[in-house]
Amino acid sequence: MTKGLKMLYEGKAKKIYETADPELLLVHYKDDATAFNGLKKGSIRDKGYYNNQISAIFFKMLATRGVSNHFVELTGEREMLVKNLEIVPVEVVVRNIAAGSLAKRLGKSEGTKLPFPVLEFYYKDDELGDPMINRYHIKALELASPKEMDTIEEMALKINEILLAYLKPLGLELVDFKLEFGRHQGEIMLGDEISPDTCRFWDAKTHEKLDKDRFRRDLGKVEEAYQEILKRLKGEKTDV
Ligand code: TMP
């Protein structure tokens, strides 16, 4: 599908191609995996396929629940057509349970339930190592207007509520996740991906990690975790 199309950008996990319509882009999901701001490099077999399919399921589901997002349609196993967003360079992290960098920074043991969802913002800048920022920094750097940030916060918390309710019957705990937003024809909408690369999913019974932490922490059975998430989202019988 990407044959003959001009590649606009290659990121760590995706390639973005131009299409004949300037309002639309083609996203190709790669098997490449990185962690710790690119310091750890590897590849996860068929990750591109899993993350494309998983993101499509989430984006479609969110659209039916009133969350505007960039997804248009799947165009291949590893490719989707999306709306061309002007990305707001702020990574929005929502946390329900202490894990990862929050657990480390605040001295909380992993698995401690937070009393309410905790929102964090990071400046999307690889050279700076994506530093954590707050709304004052965002305003001072003119990354987004306060009104846009109100919308982004409201959307992020709504997405969290929807995902929690959607994943619970599938036996999945949504520990935390990262979102990116962008502007399209004057509207703020959800972009990027929603996948085991950008979320922490734990099995509700065993607390087994079913996400990229298996790669980050060398836990083994990495491909199996991505496959398991797709299976559960598709309502297929699971092995875990
Ligand atoms: P953290 O605990 O490492 O800060 O990660 C919080 C969440 O954000 C976790 O679900 C993984 C996701 N994430 C990304 O999607 N990209 C990143 O670069 C990082 C650091 C985290």
PDB file of C-alpha atoms and ligand atoms in Angstrom:
ATOM      1  CA  MET A   1       0.000   0.000   0.000  1.00  0.00           C
ATOM      2  CA  THR A   2       2.854   2.389   0.746  1.00  0.00           C
ATOM      3  CA  LYS A   3       4.530   1.666  -2.592  1.00  0.00           C
ATOM      4  CA  GLY A   4       5.215   4.888  -4.479  1.00  0.00           C
ATOM      5  CA  LEU A   5       4.043   7.064  -1.593  1.00  0.00           C
ATOM      6  CA  LYS A   6       6.399   9.685  -0.186  1.00  0.00           C
ATOM      7  CA  MET A   7       7.503   9.007   3.371  1.00  0.00           C
ATOM      8  CA  LEU A   8       7.140  12.189   5.417  1.00  0.00           C
ATOM      9  CA  TYR A   9       8.555  10.963   8.686  1.00  0.00           C
ATOM     10  CA  GLU A  10      10.004   7.873  10.302  1.00  0.00           C
ATOM     11  CA  GLY A  11       9.607   7.543  14.049  1.00  0.00           C
ATOM     12  CA  LYS A  12      10.770   4.835  16.424  1.00  0.00           C
ATOM     13  CA  ALA A  13       7.682   2.665  15.917  1.00  0.00           C
ATOM     14  CA  LYS A  14       5.901   4.066  12.857  1.00  0.00           C
ATOM     15  CA  LYS A  15       6.444   5.465   9.386  1.00  0.00           C
ATOM     16  CA  ILE A  16       4.150   8.203   8.105  1.00  0.00           C
ATOM     17  CA  TYR A  17       3.380   8.544   4.393  1.00  0.00           C
ATOM     18  CA  GLU A  18       1.767  11.287   2.364  1.00  0.00           C
ATOM     19  CA  THR A  19      -1.362  10.405   0.368  1.00  0.00           C
ATOM     20  CA  ALA A  20      -2.970  12.086  -2.643  1.00  0.00           C
ATOM     21  CA  ASP A  21      -5.278  13.898  -0.193  1.00  0.00           C
ATOM     22  CA  PRO A  22      -3.392  16.448   1.970  1.00  0.00           C
ATOM     23  CA  GLU A  23      -5.945  15.915   4.765  1.00  0.00           C
ATOM     24  CA  LEU A  24      -5.039  12.209   5.054  1.00  0.00           C
ATOM     25  CA  LEU A  25      -1.891  10.283   5.985  1.00  0.00           C
ATOM     26  CA  LEU A  26      -0.969   6.626   5.871  1.00  0.00           C
ATOM     27  CA  VAL A  27       0.607   5.158   9.020  1.00  0.00           C
ATOM     28  CA  HIS A  28       2.763   2.035   8.802  1.00  0.00           C
ATOM     29  CA  TYR A  29       3.397   0.302  12.132  1.00  0.00           C
ATOM     30  CA  LYS A  30       6.913  -1.197  12.437  1.00  0.00           C
ATOM     31  CA  ASP A  31       8.148  -4.192  14.413  1.00  0.00           C
ATOM     32  CA  ASP A  32      11.007  -2.052  15.785  1.00  0.00           C
ATOM     33  CA  ALA A  33      10.932  -1.531  19.522  1.00  0.00           C
ATOM     34  CA  THR A  34      12.860   0.964  21.607  1.00  0.00           C
ATOM     35  CA  ALA A  35      12.863   1.892  25.269  1.00  0.00           C
ATOM     36  CA  PHE A  36      14.482   4.464  27.530  1.00  0.00           C
ATOM     37  CA  ASN A  37      14.387   7.135  24.839  1.00  0.00           C
ATOM     38  CA  GLY A  38      15.933   4.890  22.210  1.00  0.00           C
ATOM     39  CA  LEU A  39      18.809   3.589  24.379  1.00  0.00           C
ATOM     40  CA  LYS A  40      17.472   0.043  24.215  1.00  0.00           C
ATOM     41  CA  LYS A  41      16.755  -1.178  20.698  1.00  0.00           C
ATOM     42  CA  GLY A  42      15.177  -4.353  19.430  1.00  0.00           C
ATOM     43  CA  SER A  43      12.403  -5.828  17.427  1.00  0.00           C
ATOM     44  CA  ILE A  44       9.201  -7.582  18.434  1.00  0.00           C
ATOM     45  CA  ARG A  45       7.954 -10.093  15.874  1.00  0.00           C
ATOM     46  CA  ASP A  46       4.680  -8.885  14.289  1.00  0.00           C
ATOM     47  CA  LYS A  47       4.368  -5.945  16.689  1.00  0.00           C
ATOM     48  CA  GLY A  48       3.472  -3.745  13.708  1.00  0.00           C
ATOM     49  CA  TYR A  49       0.531  -5.995  12.916  1.00  0.00           C
ATOM     50  CA  TYR A  50      -0.662  -6.220  16.536  1.00  0.00           C
ATOM     51  CA  ASN A  51      -0.373  -2.506  17.298  1.00  0.00           C
ATOM     52  CA  ASN A  52      -2.124  -1.506  14.076  1.00  0.00           C
ATOM     53  CA  GLN A  53      -5.037  -3.879  14.693  1.00  0.00           C
ATOM     54  CA  ILE A  54      -5.252  -3.071  18.424  1.00  0.00           C
ATOM     55  CA  SER A  55      -5.169   0.698  17.814  1.00  0.00           C
ATOM     56  CA  ALA A  56      -7.874   0.384  15.145  1.00  0.00           C
ATOM     57  CA  ILE A  57     -10.177  -1.462  17.566  1.00  0.00           C
ATOM     58  CA  PHE A  58      -9.660   1.196  20.257  1.00  0.00           C
ATOM     59  CA  PHE A  59     -10.068   4.149  17.867  1.00  0.00           C
ATOM     60  CA  LYS A  60     -13.287   2.720  16.363  1.00  0.00           C
ATOM     61  CA  MET A  61     -14.710   1.985  19.808  1.00  0.00           C
ATOM     62  CA  LEU A  62     -13.820   5.484  21.080  1.00  0.00           C
ATOM     63  CA  ALA A  63     -15.420   7.128  18.028  1.00  0.00           C
ATOM     64  CA  THR A  64     -18.718   5.336  18.750  1.00  0.00           C
ATOM     65  CA  ARG A  65     -18.526   6.817  22.267  1.00  0.00           C
ATOM     66  CA  GLY A  66     -18.023  10.380  21.022  1.00  0.00           C
ATOM     67  CA  VAL A  67     -14.233  10.681  21.237  1.00  0.00           C
ATOM     68  CA  SER A  68     -13.014  12.361  18.014  1.00  0.00           C
ATOM     69  CA  ASN A  69      -9.872  10.721  16.772  1.00  0.00           C
ATOM     70  CA  HIS A  70      -7.720  10.559  13.677  1.00  0.00           C
ATOM     71  CA  PHE A  71      -8.584   6.998  12.602  1.00  0.00           C
ATOM     72  CA  VAL A  72     -10.214   6.663   9.167  1.00  0.00           C
ATOM     73  CA  GLU A  73      -9.781   3.035   8.113  1.00  0.00           C
ATOM     74  CA  LEU A  74      -7.470   0.053   8.084  1.00  0.00           C
ATOM     75  CA  THR A  75      -5.716  -0.245   4.731  1.00  0.00           C
ATOM     76  CA  GLY A  76      -3.577  -3.291   5.458  1.00  0.00           C
ATOM     77  CA  GLU A  77      -2.342  -5.592   8.172  1.00  0.00           C
ATOM     78  CA  ARG A  78       0.161  -3.020   9.366  1.00  0.00           C
ATOM     79  CA  GLU A  79      -1.314   0.147   7.928  1.00  0.00           C
ATOM     80  CA  MET A  80      -4.085   2.581   8.644  1.00  0.00           C
ATOM     81  CA  LEU A  81      -5.365   5.754   7.018  1.00  0.00           C
ATOM     82  CA  VAL A  82      -5.626   8.671   9.443  1.00  0.00           C
ATOM     83  CA  LYS A  83      -6.547  12.345   9.395  1.00  0.00           C
ATOM     84  CA  ASN A  84      -3.579  14.674   9.080  1.00  0.00           C
ATOM     85  CA  LEU A  85      -3.256  16.309  12.509  1.00  0.00           C
ATOM     86  CA  GLU A  86      -1.035  19.137  13.598  1.00  0.00           C
ATOM     87  CA  ILE A  87       0.340  17.277  16.612  1.00  0.00           C
ATOM     88  CA  VAL A  88       0.449  19.090  19.960  1.00  0.00           C
ATOM     89  CA  PRO A  89       3.967  18.217  21.210  1.00  0.00           C
ATOM     90  CA  VAL A  90       2.721  17.134  24.635  1.00  0.00           C
ATOM     91  CA  GLU A  91       2.495  13.490  25.714  1.00  0.00           C
ATOM     92  CA  VAL A  92      -0.435  13.052  28.049  1.00  0.00           C
ATOM     93  CA  VAL A  93      -0.080  10.216  30.565  1.00  0.00           C
ATOM     94  CA  VAL A  94      -3.053   8.978  32.594  1.00  0.00           C
ATOM     95  CA  ARG A  95      -2.352   6.735  35.594  1.00  0.00           C
ATOM     96  CA  ASN A  96      -4.758   4.601  37.617  1.00  0.00           C
ATOM     97  CA  ILE A  97      -2.185   2.444  39.416  1.00  0.00           C
ATOM     98  CA  ALA A  98       1.373   3.394  40.415  1.00  0.00           C
ATOM     99  CA  ALA A  99       3.944   1.826  38.056  1.00  0.00           C
ATOM    100  CA  GLY A 100       6.990   2.723  35.982  1.00  0.00           C
ATOM    101  CA  SER A 101       8.387   6.224  36.371  1.00  0.00           C
ATOM    102  CA  LEU A 102       5.733   7.349  38.865  1.00  0.00           C
ATOM    103  CA  ALA A 103       6.477   4.422  41.187  1.00  0.00           C
ATOM    104  CA  LYS A 104      10.160   5.289  40.995  1.00  0.00           C
ATOM    105  CA  ARG A 105       9.811   9.067  41.316  1.00  0.00           C
ATOM    106  CA  LEU A 106       7.390   9.048  44.246  1.00  0.00           C
ATOM    107  CA  GLY A 107       8.654   5.929  46.016  1.00  0.00           C
ATOM    108  CA  LYS A 108       5.357   4.034  45.636  1.00  0.00           C
ATOM    109  CA  SER A 109       5.451   0.302  45.136  1.00  0.00           C
ATOM    110  CA  GLU A 110       4.208  -0.868  41.743  1.00  0.00           C
ATOM    111  CA  GLY A 111       0.580  -1.893  41.949  1.00  0.00           C
ATOM    112  CA  THR A 112      -0.514   0.722  44.506  1.00  0.00           C
ATOM    113  CA  LYS A 113      -3.938   1.940  43.400  1.00  0.00           C
ATOM    114  CA  LEU A 114      -4.136   5.713  43.064  1.00  0.00           C
ATOM    115  CA  PRO A 115      -7.218   7.317  44.686  1.00  0.00           C
ATOM    116  CA  PHE A 116      -8.130   9.025  41.400  1.00  0.00           C
ATOM    117  CA  PRO A 117      -6.647   9.176  37.888  1.00  0.00           C
ATOM    118  CA  VAL A 118      -3.420  11.159  37.857  1.00  0.00           C
ATOM    119  CA  LEU A 119      -2.591  13.203  34.748  1.00  0.00           C
ATOM    120  CA  GLU A 120       0.944  14.058  33.678  1.00  0.00           C
ATOM    121  CA  PHE A 121       2.355  15.973  30.732  1.00  0.00           C
ATOM    122  CA  TYR A 122       5.669  15.425  28.997  1.00  0.00           C
ATOM    123  CA  TYR A 123       7.289  17.678  26.392  1.00  0.00           C
ATOM    124  CA  LYS A 124       7.595  15.579  23.228  1.00  0.00           C
ATOM    125  CA  ASP A 125      11.253  16.225  22.453  1.00  0.00           C
ATOM    126  CA  ASP A 126      13.625  13.273  22.013  1.00  0.00           C
ATOM    127  CA  GLU A 127      16.763  15.416  22.384  1.00  0.00           C
ATOM    128  CA  LEU A 128      15.598  16.594  25.807  1.00  0.00           C
ATOM    129  CA  GLY A 129      14.453  13.064  26.721  1.00  0.00           C
ATOM    130  CA  ASP A 130      10.751  14.031  26.920  1.00  0.00           C
ATOM    131  CA  PRO A 131      10.911  15.994  30.207  1.00  0.00           C
ATOM    132  CA  MET A 132       7.874  16.195  32.454  1.00  0.00           C
ATOM    133  CA  ILE A 133       6.204  19.608  32.245  1.00  0.00           C
ATOM    134  CA  ASN A 134       3.128  21.302  33.687  1.00  0.00           C
ATOM    135  CA  ARG A 135       0.484  23.620  32.296  1.00  0.00           C
ATOM    136  CA  TYR A 136       2.594  26.713  33.042  1.00  0.00           C
ATOM    137  CA  HIS A 137       5.403  25.334  30.864  1.00  0.00           C
ATOM    138  CA  ILE A 138       2.923  24.403  28.144  1.00  0.00           C
ATOM    139  CA  LYS A 139       1.525  27.966  28.136  1.00  0.00           C
ATOM    140  CA  ALA A 140       4.968  29.611  28.332  1.00  0.00           C
ATOM    141  CA  LEU A 141       6.330  27.502  25.457  1.00  0.00           C
ATOM    142  CA  GLU A 142       3.078  28.040  23.505  1.00  0.00           C
ATOM    143  CA  LEU A 143       2.714  24.299  22.909  1.00  0.00           C
ATOM    144  CA  ALA A 144      -1.063  24.578  23.296  1.00  0.00           C
ATOM    145  CA  SER A 145      -3.488  27.231  24.513  1.00  0.00           C
ATOM    146  CA  PRO A 146      -5.098  26.944  27.976  1.00  0.00           C
ATOM    147  CA  LYS A 147      -8.447  26.327  26.243  1.00  0.00           C
ATOM    148  CA  GLU A 148      -6.932  23.523  24.175  1.00  0.00           C
ATOM    149  CA  MET A 149      -5.400  22.043  27.334  1.00  0.00           C
ATOM    150  CA  ASP A 150      -8.811  22.117  29.057  1.00  0.00           C
ATOM    151  CA  THR A 151     -10.198  20.108  26.129  1.00  0.00           C
ATOM    152  CA  ILE A 152      -7.230  17.718  26.162  1.00  0.00           C
ATOM    153  CA  GLU A 153      -7.551  17.088  29.918  1.00  0.00           C
ATOM    154  CA  GLU A 154     -11.276  16.508  29.645  1.00  0.00           C
ATOM    155  CA  MET A 155     -10.809  14.126  26.707  1.00  0.00           C
ATOM    156  CA  ALA A 156      -7.992  12.215  28.417  1.00  0.00           C
ATOM    157  CA  LEU A 157     -10.084  11.609  31.548  1.00  0.00           C
ATOM    158  CA  LYS A 158     -13.112  10.596  29.463  1.00  0.00           C
ATOM    159  CA  ILE A 159     -10.956   8.179  27.433  1.00  0.00           C
ATOM    160  CA  ASN A 160      -9.706   6.691  30.694  1.00  0.00           C
ATOM    161  CA  GLU A 161     -13.271   6.087  31.934  1.00  0.00           C
ATOM    162  CA  ILE A 162     -14.256   4.488  28.624  1.00  0.00           C
ATOM    163  CA  LEU A 163     -11.163   2.271  28.441  1.00  0.00           C
ATOM    164  CA  LEU A 164     -11.480   1.135  32.076  1.00  0.00           C
ATOM    165  CA  ALA A 165     -15.088   0.067  31.522  1.00  0.00           C
ATOM    166  CA  TYR A 166     -14.273  -1.577  28.183  1.00  0.00           C
ATOM    167  CA  LEU A 167     -11.256  -3.546  29.440  1.00  0.00           C
ATOM    168  CA  LYS A 168     -12.683  -4.739  32.759  1.00  0.00           C
ATOM    169  CA  PRO A 169     -14.907  -7.484  31.282  1.00  0.00           C
ATOM    170  CA  LEU A 170     -11.890  -8.627  29.239  1.00  0.00           C
ATOM    171  CA  GLY A 171      -9.989  -9.297  32.463  1.00  0.00           C
ATOM    172  CA  LEU A 172      -7.555  -6.442  31.880  1.00  0.00           C
ATOM    173  CA  GLU A 173      -6.394  -3.791  34.305  1.00  0.00           C
ATOM    174  CA  LEU A 174      -5.495  -0.474  32.716  1.00  0.00           C
ATOM    175  CA  VAL A 175      -2.549   0.633  34.825  1.00  0.00           C
ATOM    176  CA  ASP A 176      -1.545   3.707  32.804  1.00  0.00           C
ATOM    177  CA  PHE A 177      -1.283   4.932  29.233  1.00  0.00           C
ATOM    178  CA  LYS A 178       0.029   7.729  27.032  1.00  0.00           C
ATOM    179  CA  LEU A 179      -2.025   9.762  24.563  1.00  0.00           C
ATOM    180  CA  GLU A 180      -1.199  12.345  21.921  1.00  0.00           C
ATOM    181  CA  PHE A 181      -3.576  14.938  20.553  1.00  0.00           C
ATOM    182  CA  GLY A 182      -3.586  17.199  17.515  1.00  0.00           C
ATOM    183  CA  ARG A 183      -5.503  19.893  15.685  1.00  0.00           C
ATOM    184  CA  HIS A 184      -7.570  19.119  12.597  1.00  0.00           C
ATOM    185  CA  GLN A 185      -9.775  21.739  10.943  1.00  0.00           C
ATOM    186  CA  GLY A 186      -9.961  23.721  14.179  1.00  0.00           C
ATOM    187  CA  GLU A 187     -10.815  20.732  16.363  1.00  0.00           C
ATOM    188  CA  ILE A 188      -8.686  18.948  18.969  1.00  0.00           C
ATOM    189  CA  MET A 189      -8.702  15.212  18.333  1.00  0.00           C
ATOM    190  CA  LEU A 190      -6.939  12.128  19.609  1.00  0.00           C
ATOM    191  CA  GLY A 191      -4.050  10.895  17.435  1.00  0.00           C
ATOM    192  CA  ASP A 192      -1.056   8.538  17.541  1.00  0.00           C
ATOM    193  CA  GLU A 193      -1.768   4.974  18.752  1.00  0.00           C
ATOM    194  CA  ILE A 194      -3.300   3.051  21.655  1.00  0.00           C
ATOM    195  CA  SER A 195      -1.412  -0.204  22.003  1.00  0.00           C
ATOM    196  CA  PRO A 196       0.714  -2.303  24.369  1.00  0.00           C
ATOM    197  CA  ASP A 197       3.582   0.058  23.405  1.00  0.00           C
ATOM    198  CA  THR A 198       1.759   3.016  24.946  1.00  0.00           C
ATOM    199  CA  CYS A 199      -0.330   1.414  27.699  1.00  0.00           C
ATOM    200  CA  ARG A 200       0.325  -0.817  30.684  1.00  0.00           C
ATOM    201  CA  PHE A 201      -2.146  -3.707  30.693  1.00  0.00           C
ATOM    202  CA  TRP A 202      -2.094  -6.248  33.535  1.00  0.00           C
ATOM    203  CA  ASP A 203      -4.078  -9.441  33.694  1.00  0.00           C
ATOM    204  CA  ALA A 204      -6.731  -8.729  36.335  1.00  0.00           C
ATOM    205  CA  LYS A 205      -6.315 -12.111  38.056  1.00  0.00           C
ATOM    206  CA  THR A 206      -2.598 -12.873  37.848  1.00  0.00           C
ATOM    207  CA  HIS A 207      -1.302  -9.271  37.421  1.00  0.00           C
ATOM    208  CA  GLU A 208       0.865 -10.631  34.623  1.00  0.00           C
ATOM    209  CA  LYS A 209       2.204  -7.808  32.477  1.00  0.00           C
ATOM    210  CA  LEU A 210       0.752  -7.840  28.944  1.00  0.00           C
ATOM    211  CA  ASP A 211       2.548  -4.862  27.415  1.00  0.00           C
ATOM    212  CA  LYS A 212       5.886  -3.372  26.402  1.00  0.00           C
ATOM    213  CA  ASP A 213       7.242  -3.680  29.950  1.00  0.00           C
ATOM    214  CA  ARG A 214       8.002  -7.302  28.941  1.00  0.00           C
ATOM    215  CA  PHE A 215      10.476  -5.860  26.404  1.00  0.00           C
ATOM    216  CA  ARG A 216      11.699  -2.968  28.601  1.00  0.00           C
ATOM    217  CA  ARG A 217      12.436  -5.331  31.503  1.00  0.00           C
ATOM    218  CA  ASP A 218      13.465  -8.465  29.551  1.00  0.00           C
ATOM    219  CA  LEU A 219      10.606 -10.532  30.959  1.00  0.00           C
ATOM    220  CA  GLY A 220      10.275 -12.813  27.917  1.00  0.00           C
ATOM    221  CA  LYS A 221       7.046 -13.812  26.101  1.00  0.00           C
ATOM    222  CA  VAL A 222       6.880 -10.366  24.522  1.00  0.00           C
ATOM    223  CA  GLU A 223       5.102 -11.294  21.261  1.00  0.00           C
ATOM    224  CA  GLU A 224       2.680 -13.460  23.223  1.00  0.00           C
ATOM    225  CA  ALA A 225       1.607 -10.463  25.322  1.00  0.00           C
ATOM    226  CA  TYR A 226       0.744  -8.351  22.254  1.00  0.00           C
ATOM    227  CA  GLN A 227      -1.075 -11.315  20.709  1.00  0.00           C
ATOM    228  CA  GLU A 228      -3.009 -11.868  23.933  1.00  0.00           C
ATOM    229  CA  ILE A 229      -4.250  -8.263  24.012  1.00  0.00           C
ATOM    230  CA  LEU A 230      -5.479  -8.497  20.410  1.00  0.00           C
ATOM    231  CA  LYS A 231      -7.188 -11.827  21.138  1.00  0.00           C
ATOM    232  CA  ARG A 232      -9.035 -10.429  24.129  1.00  0.00           C
ATOM    233  CA  LEU A 233     -10.123  -7.324  22.223  1.00  0.00           C
ATOM    234  CA  LYS A 234     -11.459  -9.552  19.447  1.00  0.00           C
ATOM    235  CA  GLY A 235     -13.271 -11.674  22.018  1.00  0.00           C
ATOM    236  CA  GLU A 236     -11.277 -14.781  21.141  1.00  0.00           C
ATOM    237  CA  LYS A 237     -10.502 -17.532  23.608  1.00  0.00           C
ATOM    238  CA  THR A 238      -7.338 -16.782  25.551  1.00  0.00           C
ATOM    239  CA  ASP A 239      -4.470 -18.896  26.829  1.00  0.00           C
ATOM    240  CA  VAL A 240      -3.666 -16.945  29.997  1.00  0.00           C
TER     241      VAL A 240
HETATM  242  P1  TMP B   1       6.296   5.712  32.481  1.00  0.00           P
HETATM  243  O1  TMP B   1       5.839   5.060  33.752  1.00  0.00           O
HETATM  244  O2  TMP B   1       7.555   5.149  31.936  1.00  0.00           O
HETATM  245  O3  TMP B   1       6.352   7.211  32.624  1.00  0.00           O
HETATM  246  O4  TMP B   1       5.159   5.415  31.383  1.00  0.00           O
HETATM  247  C1  TMP B   1       3.825   5.784  31.574  1.00  0.00           C
HETATM  248  C2  TMP B   1       2.985   5.266  30.414  1.00  0.00           C
HETATM  249  O5  TMP B   1       3.299   5.940  29.218  1.00  0.00           O
HETATM  250  C3  TMP B   1       3.163   3.778  30.116  1.00  0.00           C
HETATM  251  O6  TMP B   1       1.883   3.214  29.856  1.00  0.00           O
HETATM  252  C4  TMP B   1       4.011   3.726  28.892  1.00  0.00           C
HETATM  253  C5  TMP B   1       3.726   5.025  28.202  1.00  0.00           C
HETATM  254  N1  TMP B   1       4.894   5.593  27.548  1.00  0.00           N
HETATM  255  C6  TMP B   1       4.885   5.819  26.183  1.00  0.00           C
HETATM  256  O7  TMP B   1       3.911   5.525  25.503  1.00  0.00           O
HETATM  257  N2  TMP B   1       5.998   6.376  25.621  1.00  0.00           N
HETATM  258  C7  TMP B   1       7.085   6.720  26.330  1.00  0.00           C
HETATM  259  O8  TMP B   1       8.045   7.228  25.764  1.00  0.00           O
HETATM  260  C8  TMP B   1       7.078   6.475  27.754  1.00  0.00           C
HETATM  261  C9  TMP B   1       8.269   6.831  28.588  1.00  0.00           C
HETATM  262  C10 TMP B   1       5.970   5.938  28.313  1.00  0.00           C
END
